[in-house]
Amino acid sequence: MSNNQMVCKSCPEAAADIDMQDLVAKLEASYADRIGVNLAETYNLPGQAEVERLIDRLLEVIFPGFSSSPRHRESLNAETTVLLVELKEELLSQISRAMRFGCSSGCCGECEWTQRGSAAVKALFAALPDIRALMKFDVQAAYDGDPAAVSLDEIILSYPCIKAITIQRFAHVLYQYGTPLIPRLMTEYAHSATGIDIHPGAKLGRGVFIDHGTGVVIGETAVIGDFVRIYQGVTLGALSFPTDAHGVAIKGCKRHPTVGNHVTIYAGATILGDITIGENCVIGGNVWLTEDLPAGTRIIALPPEQQKKQRSGKPRT
Amino acid sequence: MSNNQMVCKSCPEAAADIDMQDLVAKLEASYADRIGVNLAETYNLPGQAEVERLIDRLLEVIFPGFSSSPRHRESLNAETTVLLVELKEELLSQISRAMRFGCSSGCCGECEWTQRGSAAVKALFAALPDIRALMKFDVQAAYDGDPAAVSLDEIILSYPCIKAITIQRFAHVLYQYGTPLIPRLMTEYAHSATGIDIHPGAKLGRGVFIDHGTGVVIGETAVIGDFVRIYQGVTLGALSFPTDAHGVAIKGCKRHPTVGNHVTIYAGATILGDITIGENCVIGGNVWLTEDLPAGTRIIALPPEQQKKQRSGKPRT
Amino acid sequence: MSNNQMVCKSCPEAAADIDMQDLVAKLEASYADRIGVNLAETYNLPGQAEVERLIDRLLEVIFPGFSSSPRHRESLNAETTVLLVELKEELLSQISRAMRFGCSSGCCGECEWTQRGSAAVKALFAALPDIRALMKFDVQAAYDGDPAAVSLDEIILSYPCIKAITIQRFAHVLYQYGTPLIPRLMTEYAHSATGIDIHPGAKLGRGVFIDHGTGVVIGETAVIGDFVRIYQGVTLGALSFPTDAHGVAIKGCKRHPTVGNHVTIYAGATILGDITIGENCVIGGNVWLTEDLPAGTRIIALPPEQQKKQRSGKPRT
């Protein structure tokens, strides 16, 4: 049975009585509706592993030598060219696949998915220098905002917000061009690695700093200005959302906050609904906010009422 | 010393003065009690990497082609058969190893660990079609509950709750059959990937949706009904637990909540103790609950008292 | 274009009109300031993948056979020796690289980075038996503190706090010896895997147990005593920090809490500033604390005021 000679004399056939044919038949019946089945013959899906590889290479364009071996100055131009050419092929393959998947009426070979895939790739490539420019603001914002930060390189190497925000910026371009599946795969890769969950639809300004980041949730229609600083556990979410007659959420409407420039949001604050936080506001830890906040306001939550008493009995050992 | 010629002429032997023999001797002495030492000669432990590989293959049974290349319709039956046959061998090997480890009185070759291992594998195989049926409800619940969700495929590909819940369903079967170590290894794999920490002992109904999920904790004896919706940062935990004379937690008693069907629990709510939340309840963000809640109740936490003032001085740049 | 024959006859050149030369030129211009560019010719950075490999091998020294195949009793001494000798080379390479990077005035070949690298490696090696001794207290503390824990092996295999705390103990030694970059790379690896974010600078006692752990943040100058128990979502953070004339955080001052022995801190508590929590204190869930707490104090946050009402209308389906 197992490779390590753990055979029991009294039950050599113990697991052999799994009726494999019956099991396969049951599963096959369950696959018939094709929910959760990715068939090669249909509009098959982009691959998770392939998309993660794309992300790593896109990050390499933004931060050369950080996720790979150090680059050589003299070949940096050449290496970048090679990287981009390879990346173009791979992006076209995965994005075209996603676009074809999104082509719900079947694909005739004459429809627009290849054009739309090419347009999305072109837009992402065109955005790369801009994303690199934005990341310089993000890195500087982390340095300015964290007393524990020692160097810009340390921030790029090890701050989770840099990874999460840069990946979201890639995903946002593809989201704008209507790419199915891939933007969300990208941001979930970042979410898994960092605990920071930013929807591809969110619009982020420059110089955004998210410290620690675990538990941060930024929803699809959130808009975040320049030089905004956000701490762990902050939610920029929806207050509630309209549902149709069947109780299914209606998709698409603006339902998340708009945050002005130079706003600071401390840990655990919950900001819900399509509200506007004016410039230069400071939102304290654990604040609960569902209404607009005028520019320049500092809002704090008074701590909960607390009771202290001296412990009796033996202390915990 | 290093590969990159970073040799300092003045200190070529700088690190050579580590007394390696002394260090090994100290470590060896520390290994003598065998705490944290996995010896091949004893009831050695299941391997982390092997268990993760098992999880990936089990997920492939539930969602064919999602974590691998797309499947071909004509060979789906055959591929499933091959996958299951290989999986059976690997599961028997790892689970038997865990069962043997759990056999605390030493293994005589006549004891029941092989039978118990076979029984656990058989139960998990028998449960696979049921788990697949449950996941269809889970995926639909995510679609119904999230305005940002675009397609069922997107949810399966990229929503962390699908991974976390499906893996917990595998682990729960093995937990019920008394498998040591592996169920917890499985759910910690999910916890690491998603931030959602569901103990293998928890009982989950169908159509469970956990949105975002980071920081969610669901304890060992929690029971969750059908079509329950849970947001990030929710704890279904223990209020306190009895300890023995040495202050060590007594194991096993029911100490976590039971949640009825169609309950919604918003972000950051803390629900503690062996209490019952009736059907159709809605529990608001940051609610703190340690008592039963009758069916159909909406409970909200009033926001903390908050103070606003206009900021003076120069805004943050 | 793609490998899967998704060529559209009407637009074979659709993506070919990306002006690759122009794109590379823009990126090259952006690389000119060398922010976020890791050049081989300069003080190039330690590699992320290499540091993760170092961590895995260091963990193998502390818990032999847990992350690899089981060890053989008769060769445990020999295997440990081989592991340590290889580890020494790799550590010297990466740490020397980090030290050289930190050598801001340029490296003349006569400066102290190699000595400092060797000293850090030597200190880390000398600390390994101590770290192993500490981990035994940590593992026992988890067993004592979690009713769901079944065995010490289960805790070592699958409790995220064991990984997070052990890695932080490695990082702390290197931090004390002034190693740039690597300590933070190490703790961010742990943060990504566990959701527990402990800065390398924090000082941890023995027998520390962090249950669940997602969202825990422990800042650079925090000090944690022996047998402290911490639950998910706890922040030991800074209340505020002084900034210079440009609004940039001033680095280095003590700004995080000091926590005494045998303190328990329940989920979601926020403890901010350079304050002292006396021995044997119990801090309830969601407490907000910015002042000293005398030894033996139990402090709880009264739950927020809450409102219940019976729901009208059709329950959610």
PDB file of N, CA and C in Angstrom, chain A residues 108-156:
ATOM      1  N   CYS A 108     -16.189  32.971 -33.094  1.00  0.00           N
ATOM      2  CA  CYS A 108     -16.300  32.641 -34.502  1.00  0.00           C
ATOM      3  C   CYS A 108     -14.982  32.830 -35.235  1.00  0.00           C
ATOM      4  N   GLY A 109     -13.974  33.349 -34.544  1.00  0.00           N
ATOM      5  CA  GLY A 109     -12.738  33.675 -35.232  1.00  0.00           C
ATOM      6  C   GLY A 109     -12.784  35.057 -35.859  1.00  0.00           C
ATOM      7  N   GLU A 110     -13.962  35.649 -35.857  1.00  0.00           N
ATOM      8  CA  GLU A 110     -14.113  36.984 -36.446  1.00  0.00           C
ATOM      9  C   GLU A 110     -14.435  38.021 -35.381  1.00  0.00           C
ATOM     10  N   CYS A 111     -14.665  37.576 -34.171  1.00  0.00           N
ATOM     11  CA  CYS A 111     -15.086  38.520 -33.131  1.00  0.00           C
ATOM     12  C   CYS A 111     -13.896  39.312 -32.630  1.00  0.00           C
ATOM     13  N   GLU A 112     -14.118  40.074 -31.611  1.00  0.00           N
ATOM     14  CA  GLU A 112     -13.132  41.089 -31.248  1.00  0.00           C
ATOM     15  C   GLU A 112     -12.161  40.694 -30.149  1.00  0.00           C
ATOM     16  N   TRP A 113     -12.183  39.431 -29.743  1.00  0.00           N
ATOM     17  CA  TRP A 113     -11.366  39.146 -28.562  1.00  0.00           C
ATOM     18  C   TRP A 113      -9.876  39.306 -28.797  1.00  0.00           C
ATOM     19  N   THR A 114      -9.409  39.008 -30.010  1.00  0.00           N
ATOM     20  CA  THR A 114      -7.967  39.203 -30.212  1.00  0.00           C
ATOM     21  C   THR A 114      -7.606  40.685 -30.209  1.00  0.00           C
ATOM     22  N   GLN A 115      -8.444  41.483 -30.855  1.00  0.00           N
ATOM     23  CA  GLN A 115      -8.179  42.926 -30.820  1.00  0.00           C
ATOM     24  C   GLN A 115      -8.218  43.451 -29.390  1.00  0.00           C
ATOM     25  N   ARG A 116      -9.217  42.984 -28.644  1.00  0.00           N
ATOM     26  CA  ARG A 116      -9.336  43.492 -27.272  1.00  0.00           C
ATOM     27  C   ARG A 116      -8.152  43.018 -26.429  1.00  0.00           C
ATOM     28  N   GLY A 117      -7.706  41.785 -26.661  1.00  0.00           N
ATOM     29  CA  GLY A 117      -6.522  41.299 -25.952  1.00  0.00           C
ATOM     30  C   GLY A 117      -5.288  42.122 -26.294  1.00  0.00           C
ATOM     31  N   SER A 118      -5.118  42.402 -27.585  1.00  0.00           N
ATOM     32  CA  SER A 118      -3.973  43.216 -28.001  1.00  0.00           C
ATOM     33  C   SER A 118      -4.044  44.615 -27.413  1.00  0.00           C
ATOM     34  N   ALA A 119      -5.238  45.164 -27.394  1.00  0.00           N
ATOM     35  CA  ALA A 119      -5.390  46.517 -26.848  1.00  0.00           C
ATOM     36  C   ALA A 119      -5.011  46.544 -25.371  1.00  0.00           C
ATOM     37  N   ALA A 120      -5.424  45.500 -24.628  1.00  0.00           N
ATOM     38  CA  ALA A 120      -5.117  45.461 -23.201  1.00  0.00           C
ATOM     39  C   ALA A 120      -3.610  45.328 -22.971  1.00  0.00           C
ATOM     40  N   VAL A 121      -2.973  44.466 -23.757  1.00  0.00           N
ATOM     41  CA  VAL A 121      -1.524  44.295 -23.608  1.00  0.00           C
ATOM     42  C   VAL A 121      -0.812  45.603 -23.948  1.00  0.00           C
ATOM     43  N   LYS A 122      -1.263  46.223 -25.026  1.00  0.00           N
ATOM     44  CA  LYS A 122      -0.638  47.491 -25.426  1.00  0.00           C
ATOM     45  C   LYS A 122      -0.788  48.550 -24.324  1.00  0.00           C
ATOM     46  N   ALA A 123      -1.949  48.593 -23.735  1.00  0.00           N
ATOM     47  CA  ALA A 123      -2.185  49.565 -22.669  1.00  0.00           C
ATOM     48  C   ALA A 123      -1.304  49.276 -21.455  1.00  0.00           C
ATOM     49  N   LEU A 124      -1.163  47.997 -21.127  1.00  0.00           N
ATOM     50  CA  LEU A 124      -0.328  47.659 -19.974  1.00  0.00           C
ATOM     51  C   LEU A 124       1.128  48.023 -20.243  1.00  0.00           C
ATOM     52  N   PHE A 125       1.596  47.732 -21.454  1.00  0.00           N
ATOM     53  CA  PHE A 125       2.977  48.109 -21.792  1.00  0.00           C
ATOM     54  C   PHE A 125       3.162  49.620 -21.744  1.00  0.00           C
ATOM     55  N   ALA A 126       2.203  50.330 -22.303  1.00  0.00           N
ATOM     56  CA  ALA A 126       2.315  51.788 -22.292  1.00  0.00           C
ATOM     57  C   ALA A 126       2.329  52.332 -20.872  1.00  0.00           C
ATOM     58  N   ALA A 127       1.662  51.606 -19.952  1.00  0.00           N
ATOM     59  CA  ALA A 127       1.563  52.088 -18.569  1.00  0.00           C
ATOM     60  C   ALA A 127       2.808  51.788 -17.750  1.00  0.00           C
ATOM     61  N   LEU A 128       3.677  50.907 -18.222  1.00  0.00           N
ATOM     62  CA  LEU A 128       4.801  50.479 -17.368  1.00  0.00           C
ATOM     63  C   LEU A 128       5.697  51.640 -16.910  1.00  0.00           C
ATOM     64  N   PRO A 129       6.071  52.551 -17.802  1.00  0.00           N
ATOM     65  CA  PRO A 129       6.878  53.682 -17.300  1.00  0.00           C
ATOM     66  C   PRO A 129       6.116  54.530 -16.279  1.00  0.00           C
ATOM     67  N   ASP A 130       4.814  54.670 -16.471  1.00  0.00           N
ATOM     68  CA  ASP A 130       4.021  55.441 -15.510  1.00  0.00           C
ATOM     69  C   ASP A 130       3.970  54.724 -14.160  1.00  0.00           C
ATOM     70  N   ILE A 131       3.802  53.401 -14.205  1.00  0.00           N
ATOM     71  CA  ILE A 131       3.747  52.639 -12.957  1.00  0.00           C
ATOM     72  C   ILE A 131       5.087  52.749 -12.238  1.00  0.00           C
ATOM     73  N   ARG A 132       6.156  52.709 -13.013  1.00  0.00           N
ATOM     74  CA  ARG A 132       7.465  52.882 -12.375  1.00  0.00           C
ATOM     75  C   ARG A 132       7.593  54.271 -11.740  1.00  0.00           C
ATOM     76  N   ALA A 133       7.087  55.277 -12.403  1.00  0.00           N
ATOM     77  CA  ALA A 133       7.142  56.628 -11.820  1.00  0.00           C
ATOM     78  C   ALA A 133       6.309  56.697 -10.537  1.00  0.00           C
ATOM     79  N   LEU A 134       5.145  56.068 -10.562  1.00  0.00           N
ATOM     80  CA  LEU A 134       4.281  56.064  -9.373  1.00  0.00           C
ATOM     81  C   LEU A 134       4.954  55.342  -8.214  1.00  0.00           C
ATOM     82  N   MET A 135       5.631  54.222  -8.532  1.00  0.00           N
ATOM     83  CA  MET A 135       6.232  53.437  -7.451  1.00  0.00           C
ATOM     84  C   MET A 135       7.306  54.234  -6.725  1.00  0.00           C
ATOM     85  N   LYS A 136       7.952  55.152  -7.421  1.00  0.00           N
ATOM     86  CA  LYS A 136       8.967  55.960  -6.720  1.00  0.00           C
ATOM     87  C   LYS A 136       8.311  56.807  -5.633  1.00  0.00           C
ATOM     88  N   PHE A 137       7.132  57.302  -5.942  1.00  0.00           N
ATOM     89  CA  PHE A 137       6.395  58.043  -4.907  1.00  0.00           C
ATOM     90  C   PHE A 137       5.970  57.111  -3.771  1.00  0.00           C
ATOM     91  N   ASP A 138       5.528  55.906  -4.132  1.00  0.00           N
ATOM     92  CA  ASP A 138       5.077  54.952  -3.104  1.00  0.00           C
ATOM     93  C   ASP A 138       6.221  54.602  -2.153  1.00  0.00           C
ATOM     94  N   VAL A 139       7.396  54.349  -2.737  1.00  0.00           N
ATOM     95  CA  VAL A 139       8.540  53.953  -1.911  1.00  0.00           C
ATOM     96  C   VAL A 139       8.956  55.110  -1.003  1.00  0.00           C
ATOM     97  N   GLN A 140       8.978  56.296  -1.553  1.00  0.00           N
ATOM     98  CA  GLN A 140       9.349  57.456  -0.745  1.00  0.00           C
ATOM     99  C   GLN A 140       8.322  57.676   0.372  1.00  0.00           C
ATOM    100  N   ALA A 141       7.057  57.462   0.057  1.00  0.00           N
ATOM    101  CA  ALA A 141       6.002  57.629   1.072  1.00  0.00           C
ATOM    102  C   ALA A 141       6.200  56.649   2.222  1.00  0.00           C
ATOM    103  N   ALA A 142       6.627  55.420   1.910  1.00  0.00           N
ATOM    104  CA  ALA A 142       6.883  54.438   2.971  1.00  0.00           C
ATOM    105  C   ALA A 142       8.061  54.886   3.823  1.00  0.00           C
ATOM    106  N   TYR A 143       9.087  55.407   3.159  1.00  0.00           N
ATOM    107  CA  TYR A 143      10.266  55.873   3.910  1.00  0.00           C
ATOM    108  C   TYR A 143       9.887  57.028   4.838  1.00  0.00           C
ATOM    109  N   ASP A 144       9.101  57.954   4.307  1.00  0.00           N
ATOM    110  CA  ASP A 144       8.710  59.112   5.106  1.00  0.00           C
ATOM    111  C   ASP A 144       7.788  58.715   6.256  1.00  0.00           C
ATOM    112  N   GLY A 145       7.011  57.667   6.042  1.00  0.00           N
ATOM    113  CA  GLY A 145       5.953  57.358   6.994  1.00  0.00           C
ATOM    114  C   GLY A 145       6.295  56.312   8.031  1.00  0.00           C
ATOM    115  N   ASP A 146       7.422  55.661   7.915  1.00  0.00           N
ATOM    116  CA  ASP A 146       7.735  54.587   8.856  1.00  0.00           C
ATOM    117  C   ASP A 146       9.067  54.852   9.549  1.00  0.00           C
ATOM    118  N   PRO A 147       9.021  55.116  10.850  1.00  0.00           N
ATOM    119  CA  PRO A 147      10.270  55.386  11.579  1.00  0.00           C
ATOM    120  C   PRO A 147      11.224  54.195  11.522  1.00  0.00           C
ATOM    121  N   ALA A 148      10.703  52.997  11.275  1.00  0.00           N
ATOM    122  CA  ALA A 148      11.564  51.810  11.251  1.00  0.00           C
ATOM    123  C   ALA A 148      12.228  51.604   9.894  1.00  0.00           C
ATOM    124  N   ALA A 149      11.834  52.350   8.896  1.00  0.00           N
ATOM    125  CA  ALA A 149      12.416  52.162   7.555  1.00  0.00           C
ATOM    126  C   ALA A 149      13.814  52.748   7.501  1.00  0.00           C
ATOM    127  N   VAL A 150      14.755  52.012   6.935  1.00  0.00           N
ATOM    128  CA  VAL A 150      16.152  52.418   6.948  1.00  0.00           C
ATOM    129  C   VAL A 150      16.621  52.897   5.577  1.00  0.00           C
ATOM    130  N   SER A 151      16.132  52.277   4.514  1.00  0.00           N
ATOM    131  CA  SER A 151      16.578  52.674   3.171  1.00  0.00           C
ATOM    132  C   SER A 151      15.475  52.368   2.161  1.00  0.00           C
ATOM    133  N   LEU A 152      15.561  53.028   1.017  1.00  0.00           N
ATOM    134  CA  LEU A 152      14.586  52.778  -0.037  1.00  0.00           C
ATOM    135  C   LEU A 152      14.679  51.335  -0.525  1.00  0.00           C
ATOM    136  N   ASP A 153      15.897  50.813  -0.589  1.00  0.00           N
ATOM    137  CA  ASP A 153      16.063  49.434  -1.051  1.00  0.00           C
ATOM    138  C   ASP A 153      15.387  48.447  -0.104  1.00  0.00           C
ATOM    139  N   GLU A 154      15.515  48.693   1.193  1.00  0.00           N
ATOM    140  CA  GLU A 154      14.855  47.833   2.171  1.00  0.00           C
ATOM    141  C   GLU A 154      13.359  47.813   1.929  1.00  0.00           C
ATOM    142  N   ILE A 155      12.803  48.972   1.633  1.00  0.00           N
ATOM    143  CA  ILE A 155      11.355  49.061   1.412  1.00  0.00           C
ATOM    144  C   ILE A 155      10.953  48.259   0.184  1.00  0.00           C
ATOM    145  N   ILE A 156      11.709  48.423  -0.894  1.00  0.00           N
ATOM    146  CA  ILE A 156      11.364  47.692  -2.115  1.00  0.00           C
ATOM    147  C   ILE A 156      11.513  46.187  -1.907  1.00  0.00           C
TER     148      ILE A 156
END
